[in-house]
Amino acid sequence: MLSYWEKQSFLQYDHIIIGAGIVGLSTALSIRERRPHDTILVLERGILPTGASTKNAGFACIGSLTEILDDLKTMNEHDVLRLIEYRIKGLAKLRQRLGEEEIGYAENGSYELISEHELMALDEFYHINDLLRPLLGQDAFSRADHKIKEFGFNKGLVKHVLQNNSEGELDAGKMMKRLIKLSIESGIEIKTGAEVVRILEDVNEVKVFLEHKHLGQHITFSCRQLAVCTNAYTNQLVPGLDIHPGRGQVLITRPIPGLNIKGIFHFDKGYYYFREVDGRILFGGGRNMDFGREQTETFSFNELILADLLEKLNTLILPDTHFEVDYAWTGIMAFGSDKFPVVMPHSKNIFLGVRMGGMGIAIGSEVGERLALMMMASD
C-alpha cells in the first residue's frame, strides 16, 4: 500500500517514456531541450536496457553496397535515399549530443567483403556512388582489394574488399552510459526494473500500470503524454502493429596476439558483421540462416548459427590463426514489412517510436528527435 507522500510526489508526470534504450533516452532529452520545466519519467523493465541498445556491435552504419542493392529490389531509389538520410542525420545528432570522445567514436574504416557469388554487385558500384554522392558529399565506396592480404582474410573466399567511406564505430557501453548521465543531469528520472503491464488512456491523461512485486499490487503512474519506445516488445503494450522481433547472435574472442584487423566489417548484405575490440574479434549475425527461429523475444542461443559463426571465423576471417571464444550473447531487434522505423501518434496522448530494423545506433537519435517534436506539436 502506498503512502500519502508517495502518491503526492512520485506518480504524476508531464511525460512518461517506456524504454530506456537509445530511442527512449533520446526522446526524453529532446523533450527536455524544448521543455526545461516539464517533469519526465523513463521506465525500463530491466536493470539494464533490455533489447539491443547495449548488446549490439557498436557500428555507426550507413549501409553496405550489397545491403543497399538488396534494398533496391523492394524499394525505389527515393525511399532508399530517404532511409540512408535518416541514418546520416541520426548519427550526426548522436555525435553532436554525446561527443565523439565520450562514446569512443572512431573512423578506422568500414569494409565489406565480397564473395564469389556477389561479384555482380560490382557492376553497380559506380551507379550507387553516383546515387549517394549528393547525400554524402563524396563517393560512398572505394575499392580496397589490398586489404585482403593486409588483414589476412582467406583469398579463396574473399574476392574483393570495398571500403565504405562514411561509416565509423563506437563503444555501445560508453554511448548508453553517456545518455544516462546526460538524462540524469537534465532532471530526467529513470526507474529500472519497472515493467509496464498495461496502459490506459483517459481523455486528458494516460495511466501506466506497473506491478509492484513486494507490495503485491499494481502501481499506477499518470502523465499527459506517453511515448512507447520498446522496439521489439511494443506489441505487448500496443497489439497489432507491423513489428516482429529478430534475435541477433554475437560472440567475442579472447585477445589475439598480433591481430592486424582494424575497423568494422560487413558481408552478405549486412547480415554478418565483425570488428576488432581491444585486440579481440567481435563477430555476429547469421539471422538469415534461420529467420523462423530467430523471430523470437527469447534471449537464448541458436546453436546452428553459433556453429556457422565459428566456421566463418576459422575459414574466412582468421584462417591459420589460433583463437578462443571468450563468451557470447544475444540481442533482440525489431523488424517489419519495410525498413523504416514506426514514428507516429497511436492516439491523442500516446506516441510510438519503435521498429529500428537493426539500425538503432544510426537512427535512434533522429527517431527520438522526431518523436519529441511530434509530441510537443500536439501538446
PDB file of C-alpha atoms in Angstrom, residues 94-348:
ATOM      1  CA  LEU A  94      24.254  11.245 -31.705  1.00  0.00           C
ATOM      2  CA  ARG A  95      27.806  12.513 -32.151  1.00  0.00           C
ATOM      3  CA  GLN A  96      26.833  16.147 -31.568  1.00  0.00           C
ATOM      4  CA  ARG A  97      24.806  15.403 -28.443  1.00  0.00           C
ATOM      5  CA  LEU A  98      27.109  12.931 -26.728  1.00  0.00           C
ATOM      6  CA  GLY A  99      30.549  13.945 -28.005  1.00  0.00           C
ATOM      7  CA  GLU A 100      32.743  11.672 -30.115  1.00  0.00           C
ATOM      8  CA  GLU A 101      35.442  11.165 -27.487  1.00  0.00           C
ATOM      9  CA  GLU A 102      32.909  10.356 -24.764  1.00  0.00           C
ATOM     10  CA  ILE A 103      31.409   7.488 -26.791  1.00  0.00           C
ATOM     11  CA  GLY A 104      34.650   6.174 -28.273  1.00  0.00           C
ATOM     12  CA  TYR A 105      33.678   7.163 -31.791  1.00  0.00           C
ATOM     13  CA  ALA A 106      36.350   6.497 -34.416  1.00  0.00           C
ATOM     14  CA  GLU A 107      36.566   6.234 -38.174  1.00  0.00           C
ATOM     15  CA  ASN A 108      39.067   3.411 -38.586  1.00  0.00           C
ATOM     16  CA  GLY A 109      37.258   2.439 -41.742  1.00  0.00           C
ATOM     17  CA  SER A 110      34.368   0.236 -42.685  1.00  0.00           C
ATOM     18  CA  TYR A 111      34.863  -2.579 -45.138  1.00  0.00           C
ATOM     19  CA  GLU A 112      32.679  -5.058 -46.997  1.00  0.00           C
ATOM     20  CA  LEU A 113      33.912  -8.493 -48.001  1.00  0.00           C
ATOM     21  CA  ILE A 114      32.718  -9.565 -51.450  1.00  0.00           C
ATOM     22  CA  SER A 115      32.426 -13.282 -52.183  1.00  0.00           C
ATOM     23  CA  GLU A 116      32.314 -15.162 -55.480  1.00  0.00           C
ATOM     24  CA  HIS A 117      28.514 -15.139 -55.684  1.00  0.00           C
ATOM     25  CA  GLU A 118      28.376 -11.352 -55.057  1.00  0.00           C
ATOM     26  CA  LEU A 119      30.659 -10.271 -57.915  1.00  0.00           C
ATOM     27  CA  MET A 120      27.676  -8.882 -59.846  1.00  0.00           C
ATOM     28  CA  ALA A 121      27.337  -6.210 -57.137  1.00  0.00           C
ATOM     29  CA  LEU A 122      30.485  -4.594 -58.501  1.00  0.00           C
ATOM     30  CA  ASP A 123      28.616  -3.843 -61.727  1.00  0.00           C
ATOM     31  CA  GLU A 124      26.519  -1.360 -59.711  1.00  0.00           C
ATOM     32  CA  PHE A 125      29.477   0.171 -57.864  1.00  0.00           C
ATOM     33  CA  TYR A 126      29.616   3.433 -59.837  1.00  0.00           C
ATOM     34  CA  HIS A 127      25.842   3.814 -60.027  1.00  0.00           C
ATOM     35  CA  ILE A 128      25.432   3.572 -56.254  1.00  0.00           C
ATOM     36  CA  ASN A 129      28.286   6.033 -55.723  1.00  0.00           C
ATOM     37  CA  ASP A 130      26.538   8.478 -58.072  1.00  0.00           C
ATOM     38  CA  LEU A 131      23.228   7.893 -56.261  1.00  0.00           C
ATOM     39  CA  LEU A 132      24.636   8.578 -52.772  1.00  0.00           C
ATOM     40  CA  ARG A 133      27.102  11.357 -53.572  1.00  0.00           C
ATOM     41  CA  PRO A 134      24.568  14.216 -53.104  1.00  0.00           C
ATOM     42  CA  LEU A 135      23.841  12.914 -49.589  1.00  0.00           C
ATOM     43  CA  LEU A 136      27.389  12.127 -48.525  1.00  0.00           C
ATOM     44  CA  GLY A 137      29.383  14.752 -50.404  1.00  0.00           C
ATOM     45  CA  GLN A 138      31.832  12.073 -51.538  1.00  0.00           C
ATOM     46  CA  ASP A 139      31.944   8.592 -53.018  1.00  0.00           C
ATOM     47  CA  ALA A 140      30.312   6.150 -50.625  1.00  0.00           C
ATOM     48  CA  PHE A 141      32.526   3.238 -51.688  1.00  0.00           C
ATOM     49  CA  SER A 142      36.061   2.725 -52.950  1.00  0.00           C
ATOM     50  CA  ARG A 143      37.997  -0.402 -53.879  1.00  0.00           C
ATOM     51  CA  ALA A 144      40.362  -1.771 -51.233  1.00  0.00           C
ATOM     52  CA  ASP A 145      41.422  -5.198 -52.508  1.00  0.00           C
ATOM     53  CA  HIS A 146      44.895  -4.782 -50.969  1.00  0.00           C
ATOM     54  CA  LYS A 147      43.237  -5.177 -47.562  1.00  0.00           C
ATOM     55  CA  ILE A 148      42.631  -8.892 -48.212  1.00  0.00           C
ATOM     56  CA  LYS A 149      46.316  -9.659 -47.688  1.00  0.00           C
ATOM     57  CA  GLU A 150      46.848  -6.922 -45.085  1.00  0.00           C
ATOM     58  CA  PHE A 151      44.074  -8.231 -42.852  1.00  0.00           C
ATOM     59  CA  GLY A 152      44.832 -11.881 -43.552  1.00  0.00           C
ATOM     60  CA  PHE A 153      41.459 -12.956 -44.928  1.00  0.00           C
ATOM     61  CA  ASN A 154      41.030 -16.165 -46.903  1.00  0.00           C
ATOM     62  CA  LYS A 155      41.749 -15.157 -50.503  1.00  0.00           C
ATOM     63  CA  GLY A 156      39.809 -18.134 -51.784  1.00  0.00           C
ATOM     64  CA  LEU A 157      36.610 -16.899 -50.130  1.00  0.00           C
ATOM     65  CA  VAL A 158      37.109 -13.120 -50.161  1.00  0.00           C
ATOM     66  CA  LYS A 159      37.387 -11.987 -53.776  1.00  0.00           C
ATOM     67  CA  HIS A 160      37.230  -8.237 -53.216  1.00  0.00           C
ATOM     68  CA  VAL A 161      37.107  -5.709 -50.388  1.00  0.00           C
ATOM     69  CA  LEU A 162      35.214  -2.432 -50.602  1.00  0.00           C
ATOM     70  CA  GLN A 163      35.782   0.465 -48.252  1.00  0.00           C
ATOM     71  CA  ASN A 164      32.760   2.423 -47.052  1.00  0.00           C
ATOM     72  CA  ASN A 165      33.991   5.987 -46.649  1.00  0.00           C
ATOM     73  CA  SER A 166      31.148   7.232 -44.439  1.00  0.00           C
ATOM     74  CA  GLU A 167      30.947   4.751 -41.579  1.00  0.00           C
ATOM     75  CA  GLY A 168      32.501   4.582 -38.143  1.00  0.00           C
ATOM     76  CA  GLU A 169      32.483   2.670 -34.876  1.00  0.00           C
ATOM     77  CA  LEU A 170      31.750   3.459 -31.258  1.00  0.00           C
ATOM     78  CA  ASP A 171      31.613   1.909 -27.806  1.00  0.00           C
ATOM     79  CA  ALA A 172      27.960   0.993 -27.186  1.00  0.00           C
ATOM     80  CA  GLY A 173      28.510   0.776 -23.427  1.00  0.00           C
ATOM     81  CA  LYS A 174      30.021   4.276 -23.268  1.00  0.00           C
ATOM     82  CA  MET A 175      27.218   5.537 -25.514  1.00  0.00           C
ATOM     83  CA  MET A 176      24.491   4.292 -23.181  1.00  0.00           C
ATOM     84  CA  LYS A 177      26.280   5.464 -20.028  1.00  0.00           C
ATOM     85  CA  ARG A 178      26.655   8.912 -21.591  1.00  0.00           C
ATOM     86  CA  LEU A 179      22.950   9.001 -22.485  1.00  0.00           C
ATOM     87  CA  ILE A 180      22.022   8.003 -18.933  1.00  0.00           C
ATOM     88  CA  LYS A 181      24.387  10.586 -17.423  1.00  0.00           C
ATOM     89  CA  LEU A 182      23.035  13.404 -19.611  1.00  0.00           C
ATOM     90  CA  SER A 183      19.456  12.398 -18.828  1.00  0.00           C
ATOM     91  CA  ILE A 184      20.002  12.429 -15.075  1.00  0.00           C
ATOM     92  CA  GLU A 185      21.897  15.748 -15.269  1.00  0.00           C
ATOM     93  CA  SER A 186      18.906  17.137 -17.209  1.00  0.00           C
ATOM     94  CA  GLY A 187      16.496  16.251 -14.424  1.00  0.00           C
ATOM     95  CA  ILE A 188      15.002  13.241 -16.200  1.00  0.00           C
ATOM     96  CA  GLU A 189      14.024  10.447 -13.801  1.00  0.00           C
ATOM     97  CA  ILE A 190      14.887   6.877 -14.779  1.00  0.00           C
ATOM     98  CA  LYS A 191      13.415   3.879 -12.989  1.00  0.00           C
ATOM     99  CA  THR A 192      14.817   0.430 -13.818  1.00  0.00           C
ATOM    100  CA  GLY A 193      13.244  -2.911 -13.008  1.00  0.00           C
ATOM    101  CA  ALA A 194       9.940  -1.192 -13.781  1.00  0.00           C
ATOM    102  CA  GLU A 195       7.958  -3.451 -16.094  1.00  0.00           C
ATOM    103  CA  VAL A 196       4.815  -1.868 -17.503  1.00  0.00           C
ATOM    104  CA  VAL A 197       1.950  -4.374 -17.672  1.00  0.00           C
ATOM    105  CA  ARG A 198      -0.783  -2.165 -19.109  1.00  0.00           C
ATOM    106  CA  ILE A 199      -1.522   1.344 -20.360  1.00  0.00           C
ATOM    107  CA  LEU A 200      -4.907   3.059 -20.350  1.00  0.00           C
ATOM    108  CA  GLU A 201      -5.767   6.374 -21.951  1.00  0.00           C
ATOM    109  CA  ASP A 202      -8.359   8.716 -20.463  1.00  0.00           C
ATOM    110  CA  VAL A 203      -9.456  11.976 -22.077  1.00  0.00           C
ATOM    111  CA  ASN A 204      -6.598  14.138 -20.807  1.00  0.00           C
ATOM    112  CA  GLU A 205      -4.107  11.671 -19.354  1.00  0.00           C
ATOM    113  CA  VAL A 206      -2.555   8.253 -19.748  1.00  0.00           C
ATOM    114  CA  LYS A 207      -2.360   5.783 -16.896  1.00  0.00           C
ATOM    115  CA  VAL A 208       0.614   3.447 -16.806  1.00  0.00           C
ATOM    116  CA  PHE A 209       0.324   0.324 -14.648  1.00  0.00           C
ATOM    117  CA  LEU A 210       3.334  -1.420 -13.136  1.00  0.00           C
ATOM    118  CA  GLU A 211       3.384  -4.486 -10.951  1.00  0.00           C
ATOM    119  CA  HIS A 212       4.953  -3.924  -7.524  1.00  0.00           C
ATOM    120  CA  LYS A 213       6.015  -7.432  -6.522  1.00  0.00           C
ATOM    121  CA  HIS A 214       6.952  -6.552  -2.936  1.00  0.00           C
ATOM    122  CA  LEU A 215       3.617  -4.889  -2.209  1.00  0.00           C
ATOM    123  CA  GLY A 216       1.683  -7.422  -4.251  1.00  0.00           C
ATOM    124  CA  GLN A 217      -0.245  -4.756  -6.142  1.00  0.00           C
ATOM    125  CA  HIS A 218      -0.121  -2.532  -9.223  1.00  0.00           C
ATOM    126  CA  ILE A 219       1.277   0.983  -9.064  1.00  0.00           C
ATOM    127  CA  THR A 220      -0.385   3.486 -11.369  1.00  0.00           C
ATOM    128  CA  PHE A 221       1.590   6.355 -12.838  1.00  0.00           C
ATOM    129  CA  SER A 222      -0.108   9.073 -14.866  1.00  0.00           C
ATOM    130  CA  CYS A 223       1.050  11.575 -17.473  1.00  0.00           C
ATOM    131  CA  ARG A 224      -0.217  13.980 -20.095  1.00  0.00           C
ATOM    132  CA  GLN A 225       1.734  12.222 -22.810  1.00  0.00           C
ATOM    133  CA  LEU A 226       3.190   8.750 -23.143  1.00  0.00           C
ATOM    134  CA  ALA A 227       5.956   7.678 -25.543  1.00  0.00           C
ATOM    135  CA  VAL A 228       6.347   3.956 -26.199  1.00  0.00           C
ATOM    136  CA  CYS A 229       9.963   3.208 -27.187  1.00  0.00           C
ATOM    137  CA  THR A 230      10.054  -0.537 -26.604  1.00  0.00           C
ATOM    138  CA  ASN A 231      11.111  -1.646 -30.112  1.00  0.00           C
ATOM    139  CA  ALA A 232      10.628  -5.438 -30.407  1.00  0.00           C
ATOM    140  CA  TYR A 233       8.421  -5.604 -27.304  1.00  0.00           C
ATOM    141  CA  THR A 234       5.894  -2.999 -28.433  1.00  0.00           C
ATOM    142  CA  ASN A 235       3.106  -5.426 -29.323  1.00  0.00           C
ATOM    143  CA  GLN A 236       2.938  -6.462 -25.668  1.00  0.00           C
ATOM    144  CA  LEU A 237       1.560  -2.996 -24.878  1.00  0.00           C
ATOM    145  CA  VAL A 238       0.146  -1.890 -28.245  1.00  0.00           C
ATOM    146  CA  PRO A 239      -1.031  -5.021 -30.095  1.00  0.00           C
ATOM    147  CA  GLY A 240      -1.483  -5.360 -33.816  1.00  0.00           C
ATOM    148  CA  LEU A 241       1.488  -3.371 -35.112  1.00  0.00           C
ATOM    149  CA  ASP A 242       3.645  -4.462 -38.038  1.00  0.00           C
ATOM    150  CA  ILE A 243       6.538  -5.366 -35.749  1.00  0.00           C
ATOM    151  CA  HIS A 244       8.239  -8.694 -35.182  1.00  0.00           C
ATOM    152  CA  PRO A 245      11.360  -9.478 -33.136  1.00  0.00           C
ATOM    153  CA  GLY A 246      14.638 -10.580 -34.642  1.00  0.00           C
ATOM    154  CA  ARG A 247      17.292 -12.110 -32.446  1.00  0.00           C
ATOM    155  CA  GLY A 248      20.977 -11.469 -33.102  1.00  0.00           C
ATOM    156  CA  GLN A 249      23.764 -13.838 -32.049  1.00  0.00           C
ATOM    157  CA  VAL A 250      27.118 -12.294 -31.115  1.00  0.00           C
ATOM    158  CA  LEU A 251      30.383 -13.747 -29.833  1.00  0.00           C
ATOM    159  CA  ILE A 252      33.748 -12.312 -28.892  1.00  0.00           C
ATOM    160  CA  THR A 253      37.159 -13.967 -28.847  1.00  0.00           C
ATOM    161  CA  ARG A 254      39.826 -13.728 -26.226  1.00  0.00           C
ATOM    162  CA  PRO A 255      42.636 -11.262 -27.095  1.00  0.00           C
ATOM    163  CA  ILE A 256      44.576 -12.479 -30.140  1.00  0.00           C
ATOM    164  CA  PRO A 257      48.305 -11.638 -30.097  1.00  0.00           C
ATOM    165  CA  GLY A 258      49.429  -9.773 -33.213  1.00  0.00           C
ATOM    166  CA  LEU A 259      45.913  -9.247 -34.540  1.00  0.00           C
ATOM    167  CA  ASN A 260      46.193  -6.907 -37.528  1.00  0.00           C
ATOM    168  CA  ILE A 261      42.484  -6.404 -38.248  1.00  0.00           C
ATOM    169  CA  LYS A 262      41.268  -2.880 -37.517  1.00  0.00           C
ATOM    170  CA  GLY A 263      37.923  -1.265 -38.247  1.00  0.00           C
ATOM    171  CA  ILE A 264      34.454  -2.637 -38.824  1.00  0.00           C
ATOM    172  CA  PHE A 265      33.380  -5.139 -41.462  1.00  0.00           C
ATOM    173  CA  HIS A 266      30.222  -6.396 -43.177  1.00  0.00           C
ATOM    174  CA  PHE A 267      29.423  -9.173 -45.594  1.00  0.00           C
ATOM    175  CA  ASP A 268      26.422 -10.951 -47.099  1.00  0.00           C
ATOM    176  CA  LYS A 269      24.070  -7.928 -47.370  1.00  0.00           C
ATOM    177  CA  GLY A 270      24.971  -6.803 -43.854  1.00  0.00           C
ATOM    178  CA  TYR A 271      23.675  -9.984 -42.227  1.00  0.00           C
ATOM    179  CA  TYR A 272      27.189 -10.667 -40.885  1.00  0.00           C
ATOM    180  CA  TYR A 273      29.404  -8.117 -39.160  1.00  0.00           C
ATOM    181  CA  PHE A 274      32.643  -8.139 -37.211  1.00  0.00           C
ATOM    182  CA  ARG A 275      35.159  -5.733 -35.728  1.00  0.00           C
ATOM    183  CA  GLU A 276      38.281  -5.524 -33.628  1.00  0.00           C
ATOM    184  CA  VAL A 277      37.745  -4.553 -29.970  1.00  0.00           C
ATOM    185  CA  ASP A 278      40.678  -4.433 -27.527  1.00  0.00           C
ATOM    186  CA  GLY A 279      42.663  -6.937 -29.555  1.00  0.00           C
ATOM    187  CA  ARG A 280      39.685  -9.279 -29.895  1.00  0.00           C
ATOM    188  CA  ILE A 281      37.286 -10.073 -32.727  1.00  0.00           C
ATOM    189  CA  LEU A 282      33.622  -9.381 -32.047  1.00  0.00           C
ATOM    190  CA  PHE A 283      31.536 -11.266 -34.612  1.00  0.00           C
ATOM    191  CA  GLY A 284      27.777 -11.505 -35.014  1.00  0.00           C
ATOM    192  CA  GLY A 285      24.909 -12.108 -37.367  1.00  0.00           C
ATOM    193  CA  GLY A 286      23.670 -15.050 -39.389  1.00  0.00           C
ATOM    194  CA  ARG A 287      19.990 -14.360 -38.706  1.00  0.00           C
ATOM    195  CA  ASN A 288      19.277 -15.046 -42.376  1.00  0.00           C
ATOM    196  CA  MET A 289      20.255 -18.692 -41.855  1.00  0.00           C
ATOM    197  CA  ASP A 290      17.182 -19.336 -39.726  1.00  0.00           C
ATOM    198  CA  PHE A 291      14.685 -16.458 -39.929  1.00  0.00           C
ATOM    199  CA  GLY A 292      11.889 -18.523 -38.395  1.00  0.00           C
ATOM    200  CA  ARG A 293      13.626 -19.461 -35.143  1.00  0.00           C
ATOM    201  CA  GLU A 294      15.245 -16.043 -34.843  1.00  0.00           C
ATOM    202  CA  GLN A 295      11.865 -14.296 -34.850  1.00  0.00           C
ATOM    203  CA  THR A 296      11.706 -14.528 -31.060  1.00  0.00           C
ATOM    204  CA  GLU A 297      11.953 -12.431 -27.910  1.00  0.00           C
ATOM    205  CA  THR A 298      13.876 -15.183 -26.102  1.00  0.00           C
ATOM    206  CA  PHE A 299      17.472 -14.461 -25.089  1.00  0.00           C
ATOM    207  CA  SER A 300      18.870 -17.906 -25.866  1.00  0.00           C
ATOM    208  CA  PHE A 301      21.324 -19.275 -28.415  1.00  0.00           C
ATOM    209  CA  ASN A 302      20.747 -20.815 -31.812  1.00  0.00           C
ATOM    210  CA  GLU A 303      23.426 -23.492 -31.967  1.00  0.00           C
ATOM    211  CA  LEU A 304      23.161 -23.706 -35.775  1.00  0.00           C
ATOM    212  CA  ILE A 305      24.062 -20.024 -36.115  1.00  0.00           C
ATOM    213  CA  LEU A 306      26.785 -20.126 -33.457  1.00  0.00           C
ATOM    214  CA  ALA A 307      28.395 -23.042 -35.289  1.00  0.00           C
ATOM    215  CA  ASP A 308      28.200 -21.058 -38.531  1.00  0.00           C
ATOM    216  CA  LEU A 309      29.874 -18.040 -36.897  1.00  0.00           C
ATOM    217  CA  LEU A 310      32.684 -20.237 -35.625  1.00  0.00           C
ATOM    218  CA  GLU A 311      33.131 -21.834 -39.037  1.00  0.00           C
ATOM    219  CA  LYS A 312      33.378 -18.434 -40.719  1.00  0.00           C
ATOM    220  CA  LEU A 313      35.862 -17.228 -38.108  1.00  0.00           C
ATOM    221  CA  ASN A 314      38.022 -20.264 -38.795  1.00  0.00           C
ATOM    222  CA  THR A 315      37.846 -20.297 -42.570  1.00  0.00           C
ATOM    223  CA  LEU A 316      37.168 -16.722 -43.724  1.00  0.00           C
ATOM    224  CA  ILE A 317      38.204 -14.129 -41.129  1.00  0.00           C
ATOM    225  CA  LEU A 318      41.024 -15.760 -39.147  1.00  0.00           C
ATOM    226  CA  PRO A 319      42.438 -18.560 -41.304  1.00  0.00           C
ATOM    227  CA  ASP A 320      45.654 -20.039 -39.908  1.00  0.00           C
ATOM    228  CA  THR A 321      45.179 -18.001 -36.705  1.00  0.00           C
ATOM    229  CA  HIS A 322      44.640 -19.580 -33.303  1.00  0.00           C
ATOM    230  CA  PHE A 323      41.797 -18.031 -31.337  1.00  0.00           C
ATOM    231  CA  GLU A 324      39.498 -18.901 -28.463  1.00  0.00           C
ATOM    232  CA  VAL A 325      35.947 -17.698 -27.981  1.00  0.00           C
ATOM    233  CA  ASP A 326      35.598 -15.895 -24.663  1.00  0.00           C
ATOM    234  CA  TYR A 327      31.796 -15.681 -24.467  1.00  0.00           C
ATOM    235  CA  ALA A 328      28.656 -14.987 -26.480  1.00  0.00           C
ATOM    236  CA  TRP A 329      25.362 -13.136 -26.067  1.00  0.00           C
ATOM    237  CA  THR A 330      22.154 -12.312 -27.906  1.00  0.00           C
ATOM    238  CA  GLY A 331      20.148  -9.146 -28.520  1.00  0.00           C
ATOM    239  CA  ILE A 332      16.584  -8.619 -29.674  1.00  0.00           C
ATOM    240  CA  MET A 333      15.918  -6.256 -32.596  1.00  0.00           C
ATOM    241  CA  ALA A 334      12.645  -5.304 -34.292  1.00  0.00           C
ATOM    242  CA  PHE A 335      11.679  -5.549 -37.956  1.00  0.00           C
ATOM    243  CA  GLY A 336       8.628  -5.068 -40.147  1.00  0.00           C
ATOM    244  CA  SER A 337       7.430  -5.183 -43.718  1.00  0.00           C
ATOM    245  CA  ASP A 338       9.785  -2.313 -44.597  1.00  0.00           C
ATOM    246  CA  LYS A 339      12.964  -0.874 -43.091  1.00  0.00           C
ATOM    247  CA  PHE A 340      11.548   2.444 -41.906  1.00  0.00           C
ATOM    248  CA  PRO A 341      11.006   2.969 -38.178  1.00  0.00           C
ATOM    249  CA  VAL A 342       7.496   3.497 -36.853  1.00  0.00           C
ATOM    250  CA  VAL A 343       7.314   7.078 -35.568  1.00  0.00           C
ATOM    251  CA  MET A 344       3.694   8.138 -35.190  1.00  0.00           C
ATOM    252  CA  PRO A 345       0.891   9.066 -32.810  1.00  0.00           C
ATOM    253  CA  HIS A 346      -1.026   5.998 -31.680  1.00  0.00           C
ATOM    254  CA  SER A 347      -3.773   8.145 -30.182  1.00  0.00           C
ATOM    255  CA  LYS A 348      -4.253  11.649 -28.826  1.00  0.00           C
TER     256      LYS A 348
END
